[in-house]
XYZ file of C-alpha atoms in Angstrom:
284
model
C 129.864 84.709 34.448
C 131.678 87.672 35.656
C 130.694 87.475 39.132
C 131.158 83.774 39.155
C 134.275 83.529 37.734
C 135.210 86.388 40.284
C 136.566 88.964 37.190
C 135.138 92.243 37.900
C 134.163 93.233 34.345
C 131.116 94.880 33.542
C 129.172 96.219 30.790
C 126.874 98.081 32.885
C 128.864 100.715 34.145
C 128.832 103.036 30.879
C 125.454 103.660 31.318
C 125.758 105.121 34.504
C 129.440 107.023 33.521
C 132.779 106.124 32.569
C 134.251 103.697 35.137
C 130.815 103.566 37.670
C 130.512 99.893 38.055
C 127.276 98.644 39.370
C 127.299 102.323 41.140
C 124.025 102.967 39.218
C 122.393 100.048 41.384
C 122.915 100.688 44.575
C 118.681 101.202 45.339
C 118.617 97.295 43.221
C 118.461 94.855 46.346
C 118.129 91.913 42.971
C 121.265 93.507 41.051
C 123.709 93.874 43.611
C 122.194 90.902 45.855
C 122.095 88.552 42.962
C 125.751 89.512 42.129
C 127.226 88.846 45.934
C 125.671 85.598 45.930
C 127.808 85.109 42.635
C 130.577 86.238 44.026
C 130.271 84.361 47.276
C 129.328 80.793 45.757
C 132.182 81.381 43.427
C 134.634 82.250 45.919
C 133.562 79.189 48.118
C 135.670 76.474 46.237
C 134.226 73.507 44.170
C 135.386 71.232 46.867
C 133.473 72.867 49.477
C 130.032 72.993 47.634
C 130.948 68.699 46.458
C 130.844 68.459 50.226
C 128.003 70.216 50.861
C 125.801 68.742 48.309
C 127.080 65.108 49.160
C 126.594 65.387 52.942
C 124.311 67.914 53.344
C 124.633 68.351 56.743
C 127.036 70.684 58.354
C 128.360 68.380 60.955
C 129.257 65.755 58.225
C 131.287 67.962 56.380
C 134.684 68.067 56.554
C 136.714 70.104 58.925
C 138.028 72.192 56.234
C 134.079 72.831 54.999
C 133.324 73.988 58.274
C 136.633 76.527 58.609
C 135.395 77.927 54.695
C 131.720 78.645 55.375
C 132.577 80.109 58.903
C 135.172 82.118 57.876
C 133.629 83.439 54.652
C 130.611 84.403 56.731
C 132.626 85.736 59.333
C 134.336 88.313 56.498
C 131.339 88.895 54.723
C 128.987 90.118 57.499
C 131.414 91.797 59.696
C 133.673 93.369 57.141
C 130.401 94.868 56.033
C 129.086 95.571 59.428
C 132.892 97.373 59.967
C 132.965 99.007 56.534
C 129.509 100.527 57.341
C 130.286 102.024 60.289
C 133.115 103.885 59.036
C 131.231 105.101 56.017
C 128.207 105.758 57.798
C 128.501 109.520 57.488
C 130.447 109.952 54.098
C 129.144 111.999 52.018
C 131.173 110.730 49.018
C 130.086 107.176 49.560
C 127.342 105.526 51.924
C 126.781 109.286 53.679
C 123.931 110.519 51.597
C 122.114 106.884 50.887
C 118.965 105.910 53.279
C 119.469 103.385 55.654
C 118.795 100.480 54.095
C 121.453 101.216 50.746
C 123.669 102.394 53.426
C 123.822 98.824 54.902
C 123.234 96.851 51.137
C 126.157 98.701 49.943
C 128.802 98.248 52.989
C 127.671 93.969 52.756
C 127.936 94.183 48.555
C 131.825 96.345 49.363
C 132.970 93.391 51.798
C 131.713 90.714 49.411
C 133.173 91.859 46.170
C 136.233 92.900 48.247
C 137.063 88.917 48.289
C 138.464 89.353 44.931
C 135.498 89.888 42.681
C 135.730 93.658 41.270
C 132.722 95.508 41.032
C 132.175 98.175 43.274
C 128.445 100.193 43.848
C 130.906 103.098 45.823
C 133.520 105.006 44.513
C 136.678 103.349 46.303
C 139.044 106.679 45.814
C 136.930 108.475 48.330
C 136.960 105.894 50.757
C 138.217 107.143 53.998
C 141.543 105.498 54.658
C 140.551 103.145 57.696
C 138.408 101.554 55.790
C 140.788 101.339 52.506
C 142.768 99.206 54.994
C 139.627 96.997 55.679
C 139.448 96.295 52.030
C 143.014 95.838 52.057
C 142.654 93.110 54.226
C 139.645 90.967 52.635
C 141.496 91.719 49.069
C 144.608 90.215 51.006
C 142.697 86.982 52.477
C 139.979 86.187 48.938
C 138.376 83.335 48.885
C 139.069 79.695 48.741
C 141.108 76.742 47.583
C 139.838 75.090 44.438
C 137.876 78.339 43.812
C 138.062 80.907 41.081
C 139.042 83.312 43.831
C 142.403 85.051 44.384
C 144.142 86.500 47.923
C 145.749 84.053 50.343
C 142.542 82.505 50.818
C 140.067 81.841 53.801
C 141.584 78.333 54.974
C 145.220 80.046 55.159
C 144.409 82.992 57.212
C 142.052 80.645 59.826
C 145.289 78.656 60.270
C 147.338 81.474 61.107
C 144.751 82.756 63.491
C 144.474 79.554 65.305
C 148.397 79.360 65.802
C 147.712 82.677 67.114
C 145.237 81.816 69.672
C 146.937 78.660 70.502
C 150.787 80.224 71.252
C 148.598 83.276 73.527
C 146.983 80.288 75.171
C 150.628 78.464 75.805
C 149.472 75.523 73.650
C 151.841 73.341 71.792
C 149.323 72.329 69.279
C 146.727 73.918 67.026
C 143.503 72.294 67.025
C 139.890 72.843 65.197
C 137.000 70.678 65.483
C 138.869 68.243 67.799
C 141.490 68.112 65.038
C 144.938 68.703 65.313
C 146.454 70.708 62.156
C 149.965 70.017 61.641
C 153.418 71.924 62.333
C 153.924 71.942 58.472
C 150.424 73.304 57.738
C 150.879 76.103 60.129
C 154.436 76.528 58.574
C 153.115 76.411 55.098
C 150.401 78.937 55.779
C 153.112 81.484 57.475
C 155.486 81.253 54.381
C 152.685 81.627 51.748
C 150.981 84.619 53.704
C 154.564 86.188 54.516
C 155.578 86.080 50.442
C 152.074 87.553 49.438
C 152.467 89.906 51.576
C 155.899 91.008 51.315
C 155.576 90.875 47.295
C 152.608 93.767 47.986
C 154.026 95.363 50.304
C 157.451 95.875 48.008
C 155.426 96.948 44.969
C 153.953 99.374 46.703
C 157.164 101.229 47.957
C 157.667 101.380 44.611
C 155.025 102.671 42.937
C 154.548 105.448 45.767
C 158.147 105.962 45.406
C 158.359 106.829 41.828
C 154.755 108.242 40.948
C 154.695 110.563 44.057
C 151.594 108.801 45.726
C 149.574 108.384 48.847
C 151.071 104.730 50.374
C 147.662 103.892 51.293
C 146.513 103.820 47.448
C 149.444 102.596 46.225
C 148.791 99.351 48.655
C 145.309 99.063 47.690
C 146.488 98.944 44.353
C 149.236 96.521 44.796
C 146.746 93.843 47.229
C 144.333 94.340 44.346
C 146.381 93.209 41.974
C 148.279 90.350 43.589
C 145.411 88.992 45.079
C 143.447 89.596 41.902
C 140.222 91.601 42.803
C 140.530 94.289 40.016
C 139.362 97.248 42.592
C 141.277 100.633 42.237
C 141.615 103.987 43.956
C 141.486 105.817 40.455
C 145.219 105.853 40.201
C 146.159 103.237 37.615
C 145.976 105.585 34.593
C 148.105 107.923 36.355
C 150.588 105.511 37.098
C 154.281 105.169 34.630
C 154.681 102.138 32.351
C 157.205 100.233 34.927
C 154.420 100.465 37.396
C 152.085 99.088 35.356
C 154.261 96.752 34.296
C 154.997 95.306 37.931
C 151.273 95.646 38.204
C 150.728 93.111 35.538
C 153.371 90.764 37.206
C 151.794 91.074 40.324
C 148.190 89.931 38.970
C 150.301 86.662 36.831
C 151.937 85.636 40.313
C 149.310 86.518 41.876
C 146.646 83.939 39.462
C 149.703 81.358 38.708
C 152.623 81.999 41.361
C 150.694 81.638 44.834
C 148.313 78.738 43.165
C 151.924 76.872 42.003
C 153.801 77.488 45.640
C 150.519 76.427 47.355
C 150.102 72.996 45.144
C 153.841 72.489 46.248
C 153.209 72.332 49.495
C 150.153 70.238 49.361
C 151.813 67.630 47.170
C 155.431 67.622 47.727
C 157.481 65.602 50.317
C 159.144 66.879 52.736
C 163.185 67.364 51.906
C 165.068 64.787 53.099
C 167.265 66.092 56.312
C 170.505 64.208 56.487
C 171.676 66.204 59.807
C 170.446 68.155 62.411
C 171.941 70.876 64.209
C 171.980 71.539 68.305
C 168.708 72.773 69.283
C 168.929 76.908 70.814
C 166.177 79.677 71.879
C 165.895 82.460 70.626
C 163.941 86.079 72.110
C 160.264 85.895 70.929
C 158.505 88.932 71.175
């Protein structure tokens, strides 16, 4: 239920230690491959897995199907294929593991880096390049209608299609031979700014007035805005207002992005009774 539900908690962990995680089963291909799949059909979305199951066929399904699945597999098999090369030779985490746990572990890290919480690797000895790989899946999650957190998958494609289209000189964004919206793009550039912004802000803080590394105190923040539950180790060390805005975070983060993001889908557009002179500004 755990995994599913994308929480994080365990009751395995305090056989292995205090605070280890599924850490004790990182030679169990069934425990931590049984819990990704958890995670990752969780994270997926009800609406995706309707369409799936209705259509079952890949090119029937709907263009935001197809943008889920790729992008979740995208994340999950080259944030692990990333992760493991940077851990490759750590002795605090993947370094002294044989091949094969080297690679189960970096896949089960990028999967339950979409929000989920467990961890078979300590995360406070991860080198810092690859703190800011987690940073990023923690930041991006899973997807709509899904008991994920982060910006989610859908959101982040958009942005990196309005990307590819302005390098390209394009007016308009396409997928699939579909054309997504102005608005859409808009919507997905204000949501992913706040998020962001909200993280990065908490973070000055707590690394401002507990006296630590920015790097943790970012992991910490993305983990808790976006949900995941992964920490660096500092959370006990860290004063009651930081907690505190660590607790906020993890409400907006659950209720405040799923509110602003339903507001976009279903409002209408505000009603523009003028319109000023059209200008250019320096991009770039």
């Amino acid at each position: 239920v755990s995994a599913f539900c994308n929480a994080g908690f365990d009751l395995l962990g305090g056989r292995f230690g205090a605070f280890s995680s599924l850490a004790g089963y990182q030679d169990s291909p069934i425990m931590l491959g049984t819990t990704a799949a958890l995670i990752a059909i969780g994270g997926l979305g009800f609406f995706v897995w309707e369409d799936v199951l209705s259509k079952r066929s890949f090119r029937k399904t709907t263009v935001y199907t197809k943008m889920v699945l790729i992008i979740s597999a995208i994340l999950a098999l080259g944030g692990g294929a990333v992760i493991a090369l940077l851990e490759w030779n750590n002795p605090a985490t993947l370094g002294n593991l044989p091949a094969a746990e080297k690679c189960l572990a970096a896949l089960f890290q990028s999967v339950t880096s979409r929000t989920a919480g467990f961890y078979s690797i300590p995360q406070g000895t991860l080198r810092d390049a690859t703190k800011t790989i987690t940073d990023v899946l923690m930041f991006i999650g899973g997807s709509s209608g899904s008991t994920a957190g982060g910006v989610k998958t859908a959101t982040m494609g958009v942005l990196v299609l309005a990307v590819i289209a302005a390098a390209r000189g394009r007016s308009r964004v396409t997928v699939f031979r579909r054309t997504i919206s102005a608005q859409q793009v808009s919507d997905a550039v204000a949501v992913t700014s706040m998020v962001f912004g909200l993280a990065l802000s908490a973070s000055l803080v707590l690394s401002a007035t507990n006296g630590l590394p920015m790097i943790d105190c970012l992991f910490e923040t993305i983990s808790a805005i976006a949900t995941v539950g992964l920490s660096t180790g500092i959370t006990p060390l860290l004063n009651e207002i930081s907690q505190i805005l660590l607790i906020i975070l993890m409400y907006f983060g659950r209720v405040g992005v799923m509110t602003v993001s339903l507001g976009f889908l279903f409002s209408n557009a505000a009603e523009e009774r003028y319109k000023y002179a059209d200008t250019k500004v320096m991009i770039g």
